[in-house]
């Protein structure tokens, strides 16, 4: 199962650029995961109606209407794996290490945003991945493949 993982789009509504990126990088994924900071309601509506397996969490820069609709944390069961999704909070240097404790035991994968930096770290049995910031001058995202032999992460820049 291929996950397209994005974060920090910081868009009120889908721009022409984002629509092209969606068609070329996101549409064909088995699931689309947004790790927060969607920002505007029109952007959320586009994502919800454009991908049949879309999941998202609220971020610290979301419009209040978006924040009301989305949870701060998600637990998903995908391809036999337990996946956590959040945006992130607090001290940036310790955030990745705090995530496994915040979610609790039993998570194979935790996806998060907020830092605007791509990273893949392992804490015990839990893989922690940040896809980077899609709104950066050079857009960043990640594909996460959940296969029978394990989890593979490929960053896109």
JSON list of C-alpha atoms in Angstrom, two decimals:
[
{"chain": "A", "resi": 1, "resn": "UNK", "atom": "CA", "xyz": [0.00, 0.00, 0.00]},
{"chain": "A", "resi": 2, "resn": "UNK", "atom": "CA", "xyz": [1.42, 3.36, -1.02]},
{"chain": "A", "resi": 3, "resn": "UNK", "atom": "CA", "xyz": [0.79, 6.42, 1.16]},
{"chain": "A", "resi": 4, "resn": "UNK", "atom": "CA", "xyz": [1.34, 9.91, -0.21]},
{"chain": "A", "resi": 5, "resn": "UNK", "atom": "CA", "xyz": [2.23, 11.97, 2.86]},
{"chain": "A", "resi": 6, "resn": "UNK", "atom": "CA", "xyz": [2.13, 15.77, 2.83]},
{"chain": "A", "resi": 7, "resn": "UNK", "atom": "CA", "xyz": [2.15, 18.52, 5.43]},
{"chain": "A", "resi": 8, "resn": "UNK", "atom": "CA", "xyz": [2.18, 22.27, 5.82]},
{"chain": "A", "resi": 9, "resn": "UNK", "atom": "CA", "xyz": [0.47, 23.22, 2.56]},
{"chain": "A", "resi": 10, "resn": "UNK", "atom": "CA", "xyz": [-0.51, 26.59, 4.09]},
{"chain": "A", "resi": 11, "resn": "UNK", "atom": "CA", "xyz": [-3.11, 27.25, 1.38]},
{"chain": "A", "resi": 12, "resn": "UNK", "atom": "CA", "xyz": [-6.54, 28.82, 1.83]},
{"chain": "A", "resi": 13, "resn": "UNK", "atom": "CA", "xyz": [-7.68, 27.19, -1.42]},
{"chain": "A", "resi": 14, "resn": "UNK", "atom": "CA", "xyz": [-6.00, 24.92, -3.98]},
{"chain": "A", "resi": 15, "resn": "UNK", "atom": "CA", "xyz": [-3.82, 26.97, -6.30]},
{"chain": "A", "resi": 16, "resn": "UNK", "atom": "CA", "xyz": [-3.22, 26.01, -9.93]},
{"chain": "A", "resi": 17, "resn": "UNK", "atom": "CA", "xyz": [0.22, 24.83, -8.87]},
{"chain": "A", "resi": 18, "resn": "UNK", "atom": "CA", "xyz": [-1.23, 22.61, -6.15]},
{"chain": "A", "resi": 19, "resn": "UNK", "atom": "CA", "xyz": [-3.80, 21.09, -8.52]},
{"chain": "A", "resi": 20, "resn": "UNK", "atom": "CA", "xyz": [-1.00, 20.12, -10.91]},
{"chain": "A", "resi": 21, "resn": "UNK", "atom": "CA", "xyz": [1.03, 18.67, -8.00]},
{"chain": "A", "resi": 22, "resn": "UNK", "atom": "CA", "xyz": [-2.03, 16.75, -6.82]},
{"chain": "A", "resi": 23, "resn": "UNK", "atom": "CA", "xyz": [-2.52, 15.21, -10.28]},
{"chain": "A", "resi": 24, "resn": "UNK", "atom": "CA", "xyz": [1.14, 14.30, -10.73]},
{"chain": "A", "resi": 25, "resn": "UNK", "atom": "CA", "xyz": [2.11, 13.21, -7.20]},
{"chain": "A", "resi": 26, "resn": "UNK", "atom": "CA", "xyz": [-0.92, 12.49, -5.00]},
{"chain": "A", "resi": 27, "resn": "UNK", "atom": "CA", "xyz": [-3.94, 11.28, -6.95]},
{"chain": "A", "resi": 28, "resn": "UNK", "atom": "CA", "xyz": [-2.72, 7.73, -7.62]},
{"chain": "A", "resi": 29, "resn": "UNK", "atom": "CA", "xyz": [-1.62, 6.89, -4.06]},
{"chain": "A", "resi": 30, "resn": "UNK", "atom": "CA", "xyz": [-3.64, 4.29, -2.18]},
{"chain": "A", "resi": 31, "resn": "UNK", "atom": "CA", "xyz": [-4.08, 6.79, 0.66]},
{"chain": "A", "resi": 32, "resn": "UNK", "atom": "CA", "xyz": [-3.37, 10.51, 1.04]},
{"chain": "A", "resi": 33, "resn": "UNK", "atom": "CA", "xyz": [-2.29, 11.63, 4.51]},
{"chain": "A", "resi": 34, "resn": "UNK", "atom": "CA", "xyz": [-2.03, 15.33, 5.44]},
{"chain": "A", "resi": 35, "resn": "UNK", "atom": "CA", "xyz": [-0.08, 16.03, 8.65]},
{"chain": "A", "resi": 36, "resn": "UNK", "atom": "CA", "xyz": [-1.65, 19.41, 9.37]},
{"chain": "A", "resi": 37, "resn": "UNK", "atom": "CA", "xyz": [-1.63, 23.07, 8.40]},
{"chain": "A", "resi": 38, "resn": "UNK", "atom": "CA", "xyz": [-4.06, 22.64, 5.53]},
{"chain": "A", "resi": 39, "resn": "UNK", "atom": "CA", "xyz": [-5.06, 26.21, 6.48]},
{"chain": "A", "resi": 40, "resn": "UNK", "atom": "CA", "xyz": [-8.32, 27.05, 4.63]},
{"chain": "A", "resi": 41, "resn": "UNK", "atom": "CA", "xyz": [-11.74, 25.36, 4.33]},
{"chain": "A", "resi": 42, "resn": "UNK", "atom": "CA", "xyz": [-11.67, 25.39, 0.51]},
{"chain": "A", "resi": 43, "resn": "UNK", "atom": "CA", "xyz": [-8.38, 23.48, 0.59]},
{"chain": "A", "resi": 44, "resn": "UNK", "atom": "CA", "xyz": [-9.80, 20.90, 2.99]},
{"chain": "A", "resi": 45, "resn": "UNK", "atom": "CA", "xyz": [-12.89, 20.47, 0.82]},
{"chain": "A", "resi": 46, "resn": "UNK", "atom": "CA", "xyz": [-10.75, 19.96, -2.30]},
{"chain": "A", "resi": 47, "resn": "UNK", "atom": "CA", "xyz": [-8.68, 17.25, -0.60]},
{"chain": "A", "resi": 48, "resn": "UNK", "atom": "CA", "xyz": [-11.72, 15.50, 0.90]},
{"chain": "A", "resi": 49, "resn": "UNK", "atom": "CA", "xyz": [-13.53, 15.37, -2.44]},
{"chain": "A", "resi": 50, "resn": "UNK", "atom": "CA", "xyz": [-10.52, 14.65, -4.65]},
{"chain": "A", "resi": 51, "resn": "UNK", "atom": "CA", "xyz": [-9.06, 11.55, -2.99]},
{"chain": "A", "resi": 52, "resn": "UNK", "atom": "CA", "xyz": [-11.18, 8.56, -1.92]},
{"chain": "A", "resi": 53, "resn": "UNK", "atom": "CA", "xyz": [-8.87, 7.60, 0.99]},
{"chain": "A", "resi": 54, "resn": "UNK", "atom": "CA", "xyz": [-7.93, 10.97, 2.51]},
{"chain": "A", "resi": 55, "resn": "UNK", "atom": "CA", "xyz": [-6.96, 11.43, 6.16]},
{"chain": "A", "resi": 56, "resn": "UNK", "atom": "CA", "xyz": [-5.85, 14.62, 7.91]},
{"chain": "A", "resi": 57, "resn": "UNK", "atom": "CA", "xyz": [-5.16, 16.27, 11.25]},
{"chain": "A", "resi": 58, "resn": "UNK", "atom": "CA", "xyz": [-5.37, 19.90, 12.32]},
{"chain": "A", "resi": 59, "resn": "UNK", "atom": "CA", "xyz": [-2.24, 22.02, 12.52]},
{"chain": "A", "resi": 60, "resn": "UNK", "atom": "CA", "xyz": [-1.30, 25.16, 14.41]},
{"chain": "A", "resi": 61, "resn": "UNK", "atom": "CA", "xyz": [-1.96, 27.40, 11.36]},
{"chain": "A", "resi": 62, "resn": "UNK", "atom": "CA", "xyz": [-5.36, 26.02, 10.36]},
{"chain": "A", "resi": 63, "resn": "UNK", "atom": "CA", "xyz": [-8.35, 28.32, 10.05]},
{"chain": "A", "resi": 64, "resn": "UNK", "atom": "CA", "xyz": [-10.70, 27.75, 13.00]},
{"chain": "A", "resi": 65, "resn": "UNK", "atom": "CA", "xyz": [-13.27, 26.12, 10.70]},
{"chain": "A", "resi": 66, "resn": "UNK", "atom": "CA", "xyz": [-10.70, 23.56, 9.57]},
{"chain": "A", "resi": 67, "resn": "UNK", "atom": "CA", "xyz": [-9.43, 23.00, 13.12]},
{"chain": "A", "resi": 68, "resn": "UNK", "atom": "CA", "xyz": [-13.01, 22.25, 14.27]},
{"chain": "A", "resi": 69, "resn": "UNK", "atom": "CA", "xyz": [-13.40, 19.52, 11.66]},
{"chain": "A", "resi": 70, "resn": "UNK", "atom": "CA", "xyz": [-10.10, 17.72, 12.14]},
{"chain": "A", "resi": 71, "resn": "UNK", "atom": "CA", "xyz": [-8.62, 15.86, 15.12]},
{"chain": "A", "resi": 72, "resn": "UNK", "atom": "CA", "xyz": [-5.23, 16.69, 16.61]},
{"chain": "A", "resi": 73, "resn": "UNK", "atom": "CA", "xyz": [-4.19, 13.02, 16.40]},
{"chain": "A", "resi": 74, "resn": "UNK", "atom": "CA", "xyz": [-5.33, 10.06, 14.31]},
{"chain": "A", "resi": 75, "resn": "UNK", "atom": "CA", "xyz": [-4.88, 6.33, 14.66]},
{"chain": "A", "resi": 76, "resn": "UNK", "atom": "CA", "xyz": [-5.20, 4.45, 11.38]},
{"chain": "A", "resi": 77, "resn": "UNK", "atom": "CA", "xyz": [-4.98, 0.76, 10.53]},
{"chain": "A", "resi": 78, "resn": "UNK", "atom": "CA", "xyz": [-3.47, 0.51, 7.06]},
{"chain": "A", "resi": 79, "resn": "UNK", "atom": "CA", "xyz": [-2.15, -2.64, 5.40]},
{"chain": "A", "resi": 80, "resn": "UNK", "atom": "CA", "xyz": [-1.97, -4.42, 8.75]},
{"chain": "A", "resi": 81, "resn": "UNK", "atom": "CA", "xyz": [0.03, -1.63, 10.38]},
{"chain": "A", "resi": 82, "resn": "UNK", "atom": "CA", "xyz": [-0.91, 0.83, 13.11]},
{"chain": "A", "resi": 83, "resn": "UNK", "atom": "CA", "xyz": [-0.20, 4.37, 11.91]},
{"chain": "A", "resi": 84, "resn": "UNK", "atom": "CA", "xyz": [-0.36, 7.54, 13.98]},
{"chain": "A", "resi": 85, "resn": "UNK", "atom": "CA", "xyz": [-0.77, 10.98, 12.42]},
{"chain": "A", "resi": 86, "resn": "UNK", "atom": "CA", "xyz": [-0.35, 14.37, 14.09]},
{"chain": "A", "resi": 87, "resn": "UNK", "atom": "CA", "xyz": [0.96, 17.83, 13.25]},
{"chain": "A", "resi": 88, "resn": "UNK", "atom": "CA", "xyz": [3.23, 18.38, 16.22]},
{"chain": "A", "resi": 89, "resn": "UNK", "atom": "CA", "xyz": [3.59, 20.82, 19.08]},
{"chain": "A", "resi": 90, "resn": "UNK", "atom": "CA", "xyz": [6.07, 22.26, 21.54]},
{"chain": "A", "resi": 91, "resn": "UNK", "atom": "CA", "xyz": [9.85, 22.26, 21.46]},
{"chain": "A", "resi": 92, "resn": "UNK", "atom": "CA", "xyz": [10.99, 21.53, 17.92]},
{"chain": "A", "resi": 93, "resn": "UNK", "atom": "CA", "xyz": [14.28, 19.83, 18.83]},
{"chain": "A", "resi": 94, "resn": "UNK", "atom": "CA", "xyz": [12.61, 17.18, 20.99]},
{"chain": "A", "resi": 95, "resn": "UNK", "atom": "CA", "xyz": [9.36, 16.74, 19.05]},
{"chain": "A", "resi": 96, "resn": "UNK", "atom": "CA", "xyz": [10.25, 13.57, 17.09]},
{"chain": "A", "resi": 97, "resn": "UNK", "atom": "CA", "xyz": [11.41, 11.73, 20.22]},
{"chain": "A", "resi": 98, "resn": "UNK", "atom": "CA", "xyz": [8.25, 12.72, 22.15]},
{"chain": "A", "resi": 99, "resn": "UNK", "atom": "CA", "xyz": [5.85, 11.32, 19.55]},
{"chain": "A", "resi": 100, "resn": "UNK", "atom": "CA", "xyz": [6.05, 7.58, 20.43]},
{"chain": "A", "resi": 101, "resn": "UNK", "atom": "CA", "xyz": [5.25, 8.37, 24.06]},
{"chain": "A", "resi": 102, "resn": "UNK", "atom": "CA", "xyz": [2.39, 10.70, 23.09]},
{"chain": "A", "resi": 103, "resn": "UNK", "atom": "CA", "xyz": [0.77, 8.00, 20.94]},
{"chain": "A", "resi": 104, "resn": "UNK", "atom": "CA", "xyz": [1.57, 5.13, 23.29]},
{"chain": "A", "resi": 105, "resn": "UNK", "atom": "CA", "xyz": [2.71, 1.58, 22.54]},
{"chain": "A", "resi": 106, "resn": "UNK", "atom": "CA", "xyz": [1.83, -0.45, 19.49]},
{"chain": "A", "resi": 107, "resn": "UNK", "atom": "CA", "xyz": [2.41, 2.05, 16.68]},
{"chain": "A", "resi": 108, "resn": "UNK", "atom": "CA", "xyz": [4.45, 0.88, 13.71]},
{"chain": "A", "resi": 109, "resn": "UNK", "atom": "CA", "xyz": [4.61, 4.30, 12.06]},
{"chain": "A", "resi": 110, "resn": "UNK", "atom": "CA", "xyz": [4.02, 7.90, 13.17]},
{"chain": "A", "resi": 111, "resn": "UNK", "atom": "CA", "xyz": [3.66, 10.66, 10.57]},
{"chain": "A", "resi": 112, "resn": "UNK", "atom": "CA", "xyz": [3.96, 14.31, 11.59]},
{"chain": "A", "resi": 113, "resn": "UNK", "atom": "CA", "xyz": [4.53, 17.82, 10.25]},
{"chain": "A", "resi": 114, "resn": "UNK", "atom": "CA", "xyz": [5.25, 21.20, 11.87]},
{"chain": "A", "resi": 115, "resn": "UNK", "atom": "CA", "xyz": [9.05, 21.16, 11.50]},
{"chain": "A", "resi": 116, "resn": "UNK", "atom": "CA", "xyz": [9.11, 21.75, 7.72]},
{"chain": "A", "resi": 117, "resn": "UNK", "atom": "CA", "xyz": [12.03, 19.28, 7.50]},
{"chain": "A", "resi": 118, "resn": "UNK", "atom": "CA", "xyz": [12.07, 15.83, 5.99]},
{"chain": "A", "resi": 119, "resn": "UNK", "atom": "CA", "xyz": [13.20, 13.17, 8.42]},
{"chain": "A", "resi": 120, "resn": "UNK", "atom": "CA", "xyz": [13.01, 9.46, 9.06]},
{"chain": "A", "resi": 121, "resn": "UNK", "atom": "CA", "xyz": [13.92, 8.29, 12.56]},
{"chain": "A", "resi": 122, "resn": "UNK", "atom": "CA", "xyz": [13.42, 5.09, 14.51]},
{"chain": "A", "resi": 123, "resn": "UNK", "atom": "CA", "xyz": [12.55, 4.97, 18.19]},
{"chain": "A", "resi": 124, "resn": "UNK", "atom": "CA", "xyz": [12.41, 1.33, 19.29]},
{"chain": "A", "resi": 125, "resn": "UNK", "atom": "CA", "xyz": [9.91, -0.43, 17.02]},
{"chain": "A", "resi": 126, "resn": "UNK", "atom": "CA", "xyz": [8.31, 2.82, 15.82]},
{"chain": "A", "resi": 127, "resn": "UNK", "atom": "CA", "xyz": [9.32, 4.59, 12.62]},
{"chain": "A", "resi": 128, "resn": "UNK", "atom": "CA", "xyz": [8.75, 8.38, 12.81]},
{"chain": "A", "resi": 129, "resn": "UNK", "atom": "CA", "xyz": [8.53, 10.29, 9.50]},
{"chain": "A", "resi": 130, "resn": "UNK", "atom": "CA", "xyz": [8.14, 13.97, 8.62]},
{"chain": "A", "resi": 131, "resn": "UNK", "atom": "CA", "xyz": [7.41, 14.53, 4.89]},
{"chain": "A", "resi": 132, "resn": "UNK", "atom": "CA", "xyz": [8.68, 18.12, 4.94]},
{"chain": "A", "resi": 133, "resn": "UNK", "atom": "CA", "xyz": [6.83, 21.24, 3.86]},
{"chain": "A", "resi": 134, "resn": "UNK", "atom": "CA", "xyz": [4.84, 21.18, 0.64]},
{"chain": "A", "resi": 135, "resn": "UNK", "atom": "CA", "xyz": [4.68, 24.98, 0.57]},
{"chain": "A", "resi": 136, "resn": "UNK", "atom": "CA", "xyz": [8.48, 25.39, 0.51]},
{"chain": "A", "resi": 137, "resn": "UNK", "atom": "CA", "xyz": [10.24, 26.97, -2.47]},
{"chain": "A", "resi": 138, "resn": "UNK", "atom": "CA", "xyz": [11.22, 23.40, -3.33]},
{"chain": "A", "resi": 139, "resn": "UNK", "atom": "CA", "xyz": [8.11, 21.37, -2.40]},
{"chain": "A", "resi": 140, "resn": "UNK", "atom": "CA", "xyz": [8.72, 18.34, -0.22]},
{"chain": "A", "resi": 141, "resn": "UNK", "atom": "CA", "xyz": [6.64, 15.25, 0.52]},
{"chain": "A", "resi": 142, "resn": "UNK", "atom": "CA", "xyz": [7.09, 11.54, 1.15]},
{"chain": "A", "resi": 143, "resn": "UNK", "atom": "CA", "xyz": [5.84, 8.26, -0.22]},
{"chain": "A", "resi": 144, "resn": "UNK", "atom": "CA", "xyz": [5.57, 5.55, 2.40]},
{"chain": "A", "resi": 145, "resn": "UNK", "atom": "CA", "xyz": [5.16, 2.02, 1.10]},
{"chain": "A", "resi": 146, "resn": "UNK", "atom": "CA", "xyz": [3.63, -0.45, 3.52]},
{"chain": "A", "resi": 147, "resn": "UNK", "atom": "CA", "xyz": [4.72, -3.84, 2.20]},
{"chain": "A", "resi": 148, "resn": "UNK", "atom": "CA", "xyz": [4.81, -7.39, 3.50]},
{"chain": "A", "resi": 149, "resn": "UNK", "atom": "CA", "xyz": [8.54, -7.12, 4.23]},
{"chain": "A", "resi": 150, "resn": "UNK", "atom": "CA", "xyz": [8.43, -3.75, 5.95]},
{"chain": "A", "resi": 151, "resn": "UNK", "atom": "CA", "xyz": [8.00, -0.03, 5.56]},
{"chain": "A", "resi": 152, "resn": "UNK", "atom": "CA", "xyz": [9.93, 1.94, 2.92]},
{"chain": "A", "resi": 153, "resn": "UNK", "atom": "CA", "xyz": [10.13, 5.74, 2.83]},
{"chain": "A", "resi": 154, "resn": "UNK", "atom": "CA", "xyz": [11.01, 7.77, -0.25]},
{"chain": "A", "resi": 155, "resn": "UNK", "atom": "CA", "xyz": [11.31, 11.53, 0.03]},
{"chain": "A", "resi": 156, "resn": "UNK", "atom": "CA", "xyz": [10.37, 13.77, -2.88]},
{"chain": "A", "resi": 157, "resn": "UNK", "atom": "CA", "xyz": [12.07, 17.15, -3.31]}
]
